[in-house]
């Protein structure tokens, strides 16, 4: 059975006080959300400890936005898996397009991060997706398949989430048409050995398009950036019918 996972990615937004304010509002609004879905918040490192405390005994799971492959060492600006698990983190986004684009993340470093996350008991959320130029050039499938084949070498597929995030749809308001997202996610599923991997869609998900996205047979959840920052918007997404 594939698990439904609705995850928010706060990126570099929210101080601790803003995070606490969000949670007070948000938790009250998802009280009646059906039990069939897991809710995850991937927050900045400085928010992890305080969010972890507020989530204690609650259904929301905590996520980070990156994880380094070494256990410790001289890696200024990085964070290890055990630093994350110690504060209650369960998930870690790996290979987000913003990491690939602005911070030189490659399929090889993505692969190292995925393996390190899994060996510490974290569930990585591997992001894959094509640029507008690659899509227009008819290269979408090839790009995605390369990202999967190189990223997943030696990675276990039983503790793994994949997010298909077409880069042109991230933060642009331009959502990938639900049927097309479903088609590409079908291509991803065909490439995996485990049929039960949760595969999310990400890119301008909002309360107004969540029902259509979640109605697609291959789509098992969403990774939400902008619309996860406002409690009422993210609750609207979590509470989809
Ligand atoms: P968006 O971001 O929802 O703001 O488009 C999605 C993401 O980057 O994960």
PDB file of C-alpha atoms and ligand atoms in Angstrom:
ATOM      1  CA  UNK A   1       0.000   0.000   0.000  1.00  0.00           C
ATOM      2  CA  UNK A   2       1.333   3.405  -0.969  1.00  0.00           C
ATOM      3  CA  UNK A   3       1.226   5.967   1.802  1.00  0.00           C
ATOM      4  CA  UNK A   4      -0.228   9.431   1.156  1.00  0.00           C
ATOM      5  CA  UNK A   5       2.204  12.131   2.287  1.00  0.00           C
ATOM      6  CA  UNK A   6       1.404  15.844   2.297  1.00  0.00           C
ATOM      7  CA  UNK A   7       4.631  17.724   2.999  1.00  0.00           C
ATOM      8  CA  UNK A   8       5.371  21.412   3.407  1.00  0.00           C
ATOM      9  CA  UNK A   9       8.770  22.845   2.480  1.00  0.00           C
ATOM     10  CA  UNK A  10       9.274  26.167   4.230  1.00  0.00           C
ATOM     11  CA  UNK A  11      12.595  26.826   2.434  1.00  0.00           C
ATOM     12  CA  UNK A  12      14.378  29.806   4.063  1.00  0.00           C
ATOM     13  CA  UNK A  13      11.260  31.227   5.702  1.00  0.00           C
ATOM     14  CA  UNK A  14      10.106  31.587   9.322  1.00  0.00           C
ATOM     15  CA  UNK A  15      11.966  32.429  12.496  1.00  0.00           C
ATOM     16  CA  UNK A  16      11.203  30.405  15.631  1.00  0.00           C
ATOM     17  CA  UNK A  17       8.488  32.811  16.743  1.00  0.00           C
ATOM     18  CA  UNK A  18       6.879  32.768  13.307  1.00  0.00           C
ATOM     19  CA  UNK A  19       7.032  28.966  13.314  1.00  0.00           C
ATOM     20  CA  UNK A  20       5.281  28.788  16.702  1.00  0.00           C
ATOM     21  CA  UNK A  21       2.597  31.178  15.549  1.00  0.00           C
ATOM     22  CA  UNK A  22       2.008  29.077  12.432  1.00  0.00           C
ATOM     23  CA  UNK A  23       1.683  25.853  14.428  1.00  0.00           C
ATOM     24  CA  UNK A  24      -0.880  27.254  16.847  1.00  0.00           C
ATOM     25  CA  UNK A  25      -3.148  28.117  13.940  1.00  0.00           C
ATOM     26  CA  UNK A  26      -2.347  25.125  11.753  1.00  0.00           C
ATOM     27  CA  UNK A  27      -2.746  22.315  14.295  1.00  0.00           C
ATOM     28  CA  UNK A  28      -6.253  23.517  15.166  1.00  0.00           C
ATOM     29  CA  UNK A  29      -7.240  23.507  11.504  1.00  0.00           C
ATOM     30  CA  UNK A  30      -6.221  19.932  10.699  1.00  0.00           C
ATOM     31  CA  UNK A  31      -7.961  18.288  13.646  1.00  0.00           C
ATOM     32  CA  UNK A  32     -10.501  16.612  11.395  1.00  0.00           C
ATOM     33  CA  UNK A  33      -8.181  15.681   8.531  1.00  0.00           C
ATOM     34  CA  UNK A  34      -8.660  12.016   7.525  1.00  0.00           C
ATOM     35  CA  UNK A  35      -6.140   9.583   9.052  1.00  0.00           C
ATOM     36  CA  UNK A  36      -5.143   8.204   5.629  1.00  0.00           C
ATOM     37  CA  UNK A  37      -2.568  10.954   5.095  1.00  0.00           C
ATOM     38  CA  UNK A  38       0.750  11.719   6.753  1.00  0.00           C
ATOM     39  CA  UNK A  39       1.500  15.411   7.296  1.00  0.00           C
ATOM     40  CA  UNK A  40       5.142  16.538   7.229  1.00  0.00           C
ATOM     41  CA  UNK A  41       6.723  19.950   7.815  1.00  0.00           C
ATOM     42  CA  UNK A  42      10.239  20.491   6.442  1.00  0.00           C
ATOM     43  CA  UNK A  43      11.457  23.555   8.300  1.00  0.00           C
ATOM     44  CA  UNK A  44      14.735  25.523   8.540  1.00  0.00           C
ATOM     45  CA  UNK A  45      17.377  24.014  10.872  1.00  0.00           C
ATOM     46  CA  UNK A  46      16.913  26.722  13.511  1.00  0.00           C
ATOM     47  CA  UNK A  47      13.194  25.884  13.778  1.00  0.00           C
ATOM     48  CA  UNK A  48      13.621  22.119  14.169  1.00  0.00           C
ATOM     49  CA  UNK A  49      13.957  21.907  17.948  1.00  0.00           C
ATOM     50  CA  UNK A  50      11.090  24.226  18.762  1.00  0.00           C
ATOM     51  CA  UNK A  51       8.773  22.706  16.143  1.00  0.00           C
ATOM     52  CA  UNK A  52       9.696  19.230  17.391  1.00  0.00           C
ATOM     53  CA  UNK A  53       8.510  20.161  20.905  1.00  0.00           C
ATOM     54  CA  UNK A  54       5.203  21.544  19.626  1.00  0.00           C
ATOM     55  CA  UNK A  55       4.607  18.434  17.538  1.00  0.00           C
ATOM     56  CA  UNK A  56       5.064  16.037  20.429  1.00  0.00           C
ATOM     57  CA  UNK A  57       2.096  13.676  20.610  1.00  0.00           C
ATOM     58  CA  UNK A  58       0.703  15.125  17.440  1.00  0.00           C
ATOM     59  CA  UNK A  59       0.232  13.525  14.014  1.00  0.00           C
ATOM     60  CA  UNK A  60       2.532  15.930  12.165  1.00  0.00           C
ATOM     61  CA  UNK A  61       6.022  14.611  11.332  1.00  0.00           C
ATOM     62  CA  UNK A  62       9.139  16.733  11.238  1.00  0.00           C
ATOM     63  CA  UNK A  63      11.382  17.090   8.197  1.00  0.00           C
ATOM     64  CA  UNK A  64      14.641  18.850   7.330  1.00  0.00           C
ATOM     65  CA  UNK A  65      15.615  20.340   3.977  1.00  0.00           C
ATOM     66  CA  UNK A  66      19.047  18.764   3.573  1.00  0.00           C
ATOM     67  CA  UNK A  67      21.437  16.297   5.209  1.00  0.00           C
ATOM     68  CA  UNK A  68      25.180  15.712   4.790  1.00  0.00           C
ATOM     69  CA  UNK A  69      26.676  12.293   4.050  1.00  0.00           C
ATOM     70  CA  UNK A  70      29.367  12.320   6.730  1.00  0.00           C
ATOM     71  CA  UNK A  71      28.600  11.699  10.391  1.00  0.00           C
ATOM     72  CA  UNK A  72      30.745  14.679  11.467  1.00  0.00           C
ATOM     73  CA  UNK A  73      33.733  16.637  10.211  1.00  0.00           C
ATOM     74  CA  UNK A  74      35.009  19.892   8.778  1.00  0.00           C
ATOM     75  CA  UNK A  75      32.005  20.682   6.562  1.00  0.00           C
ATOM     76  CA  UNK A  76      31.086  24.254   7.386  1.00  0.00           C
ATOM     77  CA  UNK A  77      27.420  24.997   6.896  1.00  0.00           C
ATOM     78  CA  UNK A  78      26.296  21.364   6.657  1.00  0.00           C
ATOM     79  CA  UNK A  79      24.299  19.166   9.048  1.00  0.00           C
ATOM     80  CA  UNK A  80      24.537  15.452   9.843  1.00  0.00           C
ATOM     81  CA  UNK A  81      21.767  12.882  10.015  1.00  0.00           C
ATOM     82  CA  UNK A  82      22.310  12.201  13.724  1.00  0.00           C
ATOM     83  CA  UNK A  83      22.008  15.933  14.495  1.00  0.00           C
ATOM     84  CA  UNK A  84      18.608  15.764  12.835  1.00  0.00           C
ATOM     85  CA  UNK A  85      17.334  12.515  14.326  1.00  0.00           C
ATOM     86  CA  UNK A  86      18.312  13.689  17.813  1.00  0.00           C
ATOM     87  CA  UNK A  87      15.756  16.487  17.620  1.00  0.00           C
ATOM     88  CA  UNK A  88      13.034  14.223  16.260  1.00  0.00           C
ATOM     89  CA  UNK A  89      13.412  14.650  12.501  1.00  0.00           C
ATOM     90  CA  UNK A  90      11.923  11.791  10.437  1.00  0.00           C
ATOM     91  CA  UNK A  91      12.223  13.059   6.847  1.00  0.00           C
ATOM     92  CA  UNK A  92      14.843  14.988   4.879  1.00  0.00           C
ATOM     93  CA  UNK A  93      14.439  16.590   1.476  1.00  0.00           C
ATOM     94  CA  UNK A  94      17.390  15.652  -0.753  1.00  0.00           C
ATOM     95  CA  UNK A  95      18.297  17.120  -4.138  1.00  0.00           C
ATOM     96  CA  UNK A  96      15.730  19.903  -4.241  1.00  0.00           C
ATOM     97  CA  UNK A  97      16.141  21.835  -7.504  1.00  0.00           C
ATOM     98  CA  UNK A  98      17.176  24.947  -5.560  1.00  0.00           C
ATOM     99  CA  UNK A  99      20.047  22.962  -4.023  1.00  0.00           C
ATOM    100  CA  UNK A 100      20.994  21.632  -7.454  1.00  0.00           C
ATOM    101  CA  UNK A 101      20.725  25.058  -9.102  1.00  0.00           C
ATOM    102  CA  UNK A 102      22.273  27.392  -6.487  1.00  0.00           C
ATOM    103  CA  UNK A 103      24.506  25.146  -4.391  1.00  0.00           C
ATOM    104  CA  UNK A 104      26.103  22.810  -6.896  1.00  0.00           C
ATOM    105  CA  UNK A 105      24.252  19.673  -5.830  1.00  0.00           C
ATOM    106  CA  UNK A 106      24.832  16.838  -8.325  1.00  0.00           C
ATOM    107  CA  UNK A 107      23.319  13.386  -8.748  1.00  0.00           C
ATOM    108  CA  UNK A 108      26.473  12.039  -7.076  1.00  0.00           C
ATOM    109  CA  UNK A 109      26.160  14.193  -3.936  1.00  0.00           C
ATOM    110  CA  UNK A 110      22.421  13.515  -3.920  1.00  0.00           C
ATOM    111  CA  UNK A 111      23.206   9.795  -3.919  1.00  0.00           C
ATOM    112  CA  UNK A 112      25.592  10.159  -0.961  1.00  0.00           C
ATOM    113  CA  UNK A 113      23.015  12.168   0.999  1.00  0.00           C
ATOM    114  CA  UNK A 114      20.251   9.637   0.308  1.00  0.00           C
ATOM    115  CA  UNK A 115      22.344   6.743   1.599  1.00  0.00           C
ATOM    116  CA  UNK A 116      23.465   8.625   4.709  1.00  0.00           C
ATOM    117  CA  UNK A 117      19.886   9.639   5.503  1.00  0.00           C
ATOM    118  CA  UNK A 118      18.658   6.054   5.215  1.00  0.00           C
ATOM    119  CA  UNK A 119      21.445   4.574   7.273  1.00  0.00           C
ATOM    120  CA  UNK A 120      20.487   6.880  10.148  1.00  0.00           C
ATOM    121  CA  UNK A 121      16.807   6.019   9.898  1.00  0.00           C
ATOM    122  CA  UNK A 122      15.692   9.187   8.121  1.00  0.00           C
ATOM    123  CA  UNK A 123      13.329   8.868   5.173  1.00  0.00           C
ATOM    124  CA  UNK A 124      14.707  10.948   2.310  1.00  0.00           C
ATOM    125  CA  UNK A 125      12.398  12.803  -0.072  1.00  0.00           C
ATOM    126  CA  UNK A 126      14.321  12.756  -3.354  1.00  0.00           C
ATOM    127  CA  UNK A 127      13.361  15.614  -5.691  1.00  0.00           C
ATOM    128  CA  UNK A 128      13.622  15.225  -9.455  1.00  0.00           C
ATOM    129  CA  UNK A 129      12.393  17.450 -12.255  1.00  0.00           C
ATOM    130  CA  UNK A 130      13.158  19.107 -15.581  1.00  0.00           C
ATOM    131  CA  UNK A 131      13.662  22.733 -16.591  1.00  0.00           C
ATOM    132  CA  UNK A 132      11.371  24.484 -19.071  1.00  0.00           C
ATOM    133  CA  UNK A 133      14.089  24.288 -21.699  1.00  0.00           C
ATOM    134  CA  UNK A 134      14.530  20.553 -21.189  1.00  0.00           C
ATOM    135  CA  UNK A 135      10.767  20.037 -21.406  1.00  0.00           C
ATOM    136  CA  UNK A 136      10.466  22.122 -24.568  1.00  0.00           C
ATOM    137  CA  UNK A 137      13.354  20.144 -26.047  1.00  0.00           C
ATOM    138  CA  UNK A 138      11.468  16.869 -25.456  1.00  0.00           C
ATOM    139  CA  UNK A 139      13.989  15.710 -22.853  1.00  0.00           C
ATOM    140  CA  UNK A 140      11.735  15.406 -19.777  1.00  0.00           C
ATOM    141  CA  UNK A 141      11.722  11.614 -19.499  1.00  0.00           C
ATOM    142  CA  UNK A 142      15.450  11.284 -20.145  1.00  0.00           C
ATOM    143  CA  UNK A 143      16.343  13.908 -17.522  1.00  0.00           C
ATOM    144  CA  UNK A 144      14.134  12.293 -14.902  1.00  0.00           C
ATOM    145  CA  UNK A 145      15.411   8.796 -15.662  1.00  0.00           C
ATOM    146  CA  UNK A 146      19.040   9.998 -15.389  1.00  0.00           C
ATOM    147  CA  UNK A 147      18.339  11.690 -12.058  1.00  0.00           C
ATOM    148  CA  UNK A 148      16.747   8.486 -10.770  1.00  0.00           C
ATOM    149  CA  UNK A 149      19.325   6.048 -12.128  1.00  0.00           C
ATOM    150  CA  UNK A 150      22.299   8.074 -10.841  1.00  0.00           C
ATOM    151  CA  UNK A 151      20.679   9.217  -7.608  1.00  0.00           C
ATOM    152  CA  UNK A 152      19.382   5.832  -6.544  1.00  0.00           C
ATOM    153  CA  UNK A 153      22.516   3.687  -6.912  1.00  0.00           C
ATOM    154  CA  UNK A 154      22.681   1.574  -3.747  1.00  0.00           C
ATOM    155  CA  UNK A 155      19.632   3.315  -2.236  1.00  0.00           C
ATOM    156  CA  UNK A 156      16.960   1.144  -0.581  1.00  0.00           C
ATOM    157  CA  UNK A 157      13.513   1.705  -2.057  1.00  0.00           C
ATOM    158  CA  UNK A 158      11.509   0.707   0.991  1.00  0.00           C
ATOM    159  CA  UNK A 159      12.314   3.832   3.006  1.00  0.00           C
ATOM    160  CA  UNK A 160      12.151   6.399   0.248  1.00  0.00           C
ATOM    161  CA  UNK A 161       9.827   9.119  -1.022  1.00  0.00           C
ATOM    162  CA  UNK A 162      10.198  10.730  -4.433  1.00  0.00           C
ATOM    163  CA  UNK A 163       8.871  14.156  -5.390  1.00  0.00           C
ATOM    164  CA  UNK A 164       8.406  15.017  -9.047  1.00  0.00           C
ATOM    165  CA  UNK A 165       8.896  18.771  -9.196  1.00  0.00           C
ATOM    166  CA  UNK A 166       9.050  20.290 -12.673  1.00  0.00           C
ATOM    167  CA  UNK A 167      11.353  23.266 -12.112  1.00  0.00           C
ATOM    168  CA  UNK A 168       9.258  25.597 -14.269  1.00  0.00           C
ATOM    169  CA  UNK A 169       6.292  24.997 -11.965  1.00  0.00           C
ATOM    170  CA  UNK A 170       8.117  25.792  -8.697  1.00  0.00           C
ATOM    171  CA  UNK A 171       7.151  29.128  -7.185  1.00  0.00           C
ATOM    172  CA  UNK A 172       5.778  30.348 -10.498  1.00  0.00           C
ATOM    173  CA  UNK A 173       2.055  29.811  -9.994  1.00  0.00           C
ATOM    174  CA  UNK A 174       2.202  27.749 -13.188  1.00  0.00           C
ATOM    175  CA  UNK A 175       1.134  24.263 -12.065  1.00  0.00           C
ATOM    176  CA  UNK A 176       1.913  21.298 -14.258  1.00  0.00           C
ATOM    177  CA  UNK A 177      -1.394  20.042 -15.637  1.00  0.00           C
ATOM    178  CA  UNK A 178      -2.538  17.228 -13.318  1.00  0.00           C
ATOM    179  CA  UNK A 179      -2.800  14.625 -16.087  1.00  0.00           C
ATOM    180  CA  UNK A 180       0.722  15.427 -17.275  1.00  0.00           C
ATOM    181  CA  UNK A 181       2.135  15.255 -13.731  1.00  0.00           C
ATOM    182  CA  UNK A 182       0.416  11.882 -13.408  1.00  0.00           C
ATOM    183  CA  UNK A 183       1.968  10.697 -16.677  1.00  0.00           C
ATOM    184  CA  UNK A 184       5.531  11.640 -15.651  1.00  0.00           C
ATOM    185  CA  UNK A 185       5.025  10.098 -12.214  1.00  0.00           C
ATOM    186  CA  UNK A 186       3.958   6.919 -14.031  1.00  0.00           C
ATOM    187  CA  UNK A 187       7.305   6.997 -15.872  1.00  0.00           C
ATOM    188  CA  UNK A 188       9.075   7.353 -12.493  1.00  0.00           C
ATOM    189  CA  UNK A 189       7.098   4.461 -11.028  1.00  0.00           C
ATOM    190  CA  UNK A 190       8.018   2.215 -13.963  1.00  0.00           C
ATOM    191  CA  UNK A 191      11.695   2.915 -13.276  1.00  0.00           C
ATOM    192  CA  UNK A 192      11.539   1.762  -9.637  1.00  0.00           C
ATOM    193  CA  UNK A 193      11.850  -1.786  -8.361  1.00  0.00           C
ATOM    194  CA  UNK A 194       9.503  -1.228  -5.401  1.00  0.00           C
ATOM    195  CA  UNK A 195       5.899  -0.542  -6.513  1.00  0.00           C
ATOM    196  CA  UNK A 196       5.019   0.919  -3.085  1.00  0.00           C
ATOM    197  CA  UNK A 197       7.220   4.029  -3.132  1.00  0.00           C
ATOM    198  CA  UNK A 198       5.217   7.173  -2.375  1.00  0.00           C
ATOM    199  CA  UNK A 199       5.637   9.602  -5.279  1.00  0.00           C
ATOM    200  CA  UNK A 200       4.580  13.199  -4.733  1.00  0.00           C
ATOM    201  CA  UNK A 201       3.970  16.070  -7.106  1.00  0.00           C
ATOM    202  CA  UNK A 202       5.412  19.509  -6.292  1.00  0.00           C
ATOM    203  CA  UNK A 203       5.158  22.882  -8.007  1.00  0.00           C
ATOM    204  CA  UNK A 204       2.599  25.595  -7.228  1.00  0.00           C
ATOM    205  CA  UNK A 205       0.276  23.276  -5.304  1.00  0.00           C
ATOM    206  CA  UNK A 206      -2.504  25.265  -3.624  1.00  0.00           C
ATOM    207  CA  UNK A 207      -5.915  24.684  -2.034  1.00  0.00           C
ATOM    208  CA  UNK A 208      -7.592  25.382  -5.385  1.00  0.00           C
ATOM    209  CA  UNK A 209      -5.770  22.628  -7.309  1.00  0.00           C
ATOM    210  CA  UNK A 210      -5.138  19.965  -4.645  1.00  0.00           C
ATOM    211  CA  UNK A 211      -8.296  17.952  -5.320  1.00  0.00           C
ATOM    212  CA  UNK A 212      -7.525  17.594  -9.002  1.00  0.00           C
ATOM    213  CA  UNK A 213      -3.905  16.636  -8.282  1.00  0.00           C
ATOM    214  CA  UNK A 214      -4.778  14.066  -5.628  1.00  0.00           C
ATOM    215  CA  UNK A 215      -7.454  12.528  -7.874  1.00  0.00           C
ATOM    216  CA  UNK A 216      -4.686  11.288 -10.214  1.00  0.00           C
ATOM    217  CA  UNK A 217      -3.993   7.563  -9.824  1.00  0.00           C
ATOM    218  CA  UNK A 218      -0.176   7.758  -9.705  1.00  0.00           C
ATOM    219  CA  UNK A 219       0.079  10.792  -7.385  1.00  0.00           C
ATOM    220  CA  UNK A 220       0.489   9.835  -3.713  1.00  0.00           C
ATOM    221  CA  UNK A 221       0.926  13.256  -2.166  1.00  0.00           C
ATOM    222  CA  UNK A 222       2.394  16.698  -2.638  1.00  0.00           C
ATOM    223  CA  UNK A 223       5.448  18.740  -1.684  1.00  0.00           C
ATOM    224  CA  UNK A 224       4.286  22.288  -1.088  1.00  0.00           C
ATOM    225  CA  UNK A 225       6.469  25.401  -0.948  1.00  0.00           C
ATOM    226  CA  UNK A 226       4.749  28.802  -0.965  1.00  0.00           C
ATOM    227  CA  UNK A 227       1.322  27.559   0.091  1.00  0.00           C
ATOM    228  CA  UNK A 228       2.767  25.781   3.155  1.00  0.00           C
ATOM    229  CA  UNK A 229       3.734  29.114   4.718  1.00  0.00           C
ATOM    230  CA  UNK A 230       0.197  30.247   5.531  1.00  0.00           C
ATOM    231  CA  UNK A 231      -1.590  28.002   8.060  1.00  0.00           C
ATOM    232  CA  UNK A 232      -4.982  28.289   6.378  1.00  0.00           C
ATOM    233  CA  UNK A 233      -3.604  27.490   2.905  1.00  0.00           C
ATOM    234  CA  UNK A 234      -1.615  24.482   4.058  1.00  0.00           C
ATOM    235  CA  UNK A 235      -4.550  23.250   6.140  1.00  0.00           C
ATOM    236  CA  UNK A 236      -6.734  23.616   3.032  1.00  0.00           C
ATOM    237  CA  UNK A 237      -4.307  21.330   1.205  1.00  0.00           C
ATOM    238  CA  UNK A 238      -4.035  18.775   4.027  1.00  0.00           C
ATOM    239  CA  UNK A 239      -7.832  18.639   4.300  1.00  0.00           C
ATOM    240  CA  UNK A 240      -8.366  17.833   0.609  1.00  0.00           C
ATOM    241  CA  UNK A 241     -11.290  15.528  -0.135  1.00  0.00           C
TER     242      UNK A 241
HETATM  243  P1  LIG B   1       6.077  25.878  -4.606  1.00  0.00           P
HETATM  244  O1  LIG B   1       7.430  25.106  -4.249  1.00  0.00           O
HETATM  245  O2  LIG B   1       4.941  25.109  -3.999  1.00  0.00           O
HETATM  246  O3  LIG B   1       6.246  27.248  -4.001  1.00  0.00           O
HETATM  247  O4  LIG B   1       5.979  25.932  -6.091  1.00  0.00           O
HETATM  248  C1  LIG B   1       7.497  23.700  -4.264  1.00  0.00           C
HETATM  249  C2  LIG B   1       8.866  23.241  -3.847  1.00  0.00           C
HETATM  250  O5  LIG B   1       9.857  23.917  -4.150  1.00  0.00           O
HETATM  251  O6  LIG B   1       8.999  22.192  -3.186  1.00  0.00           O
END
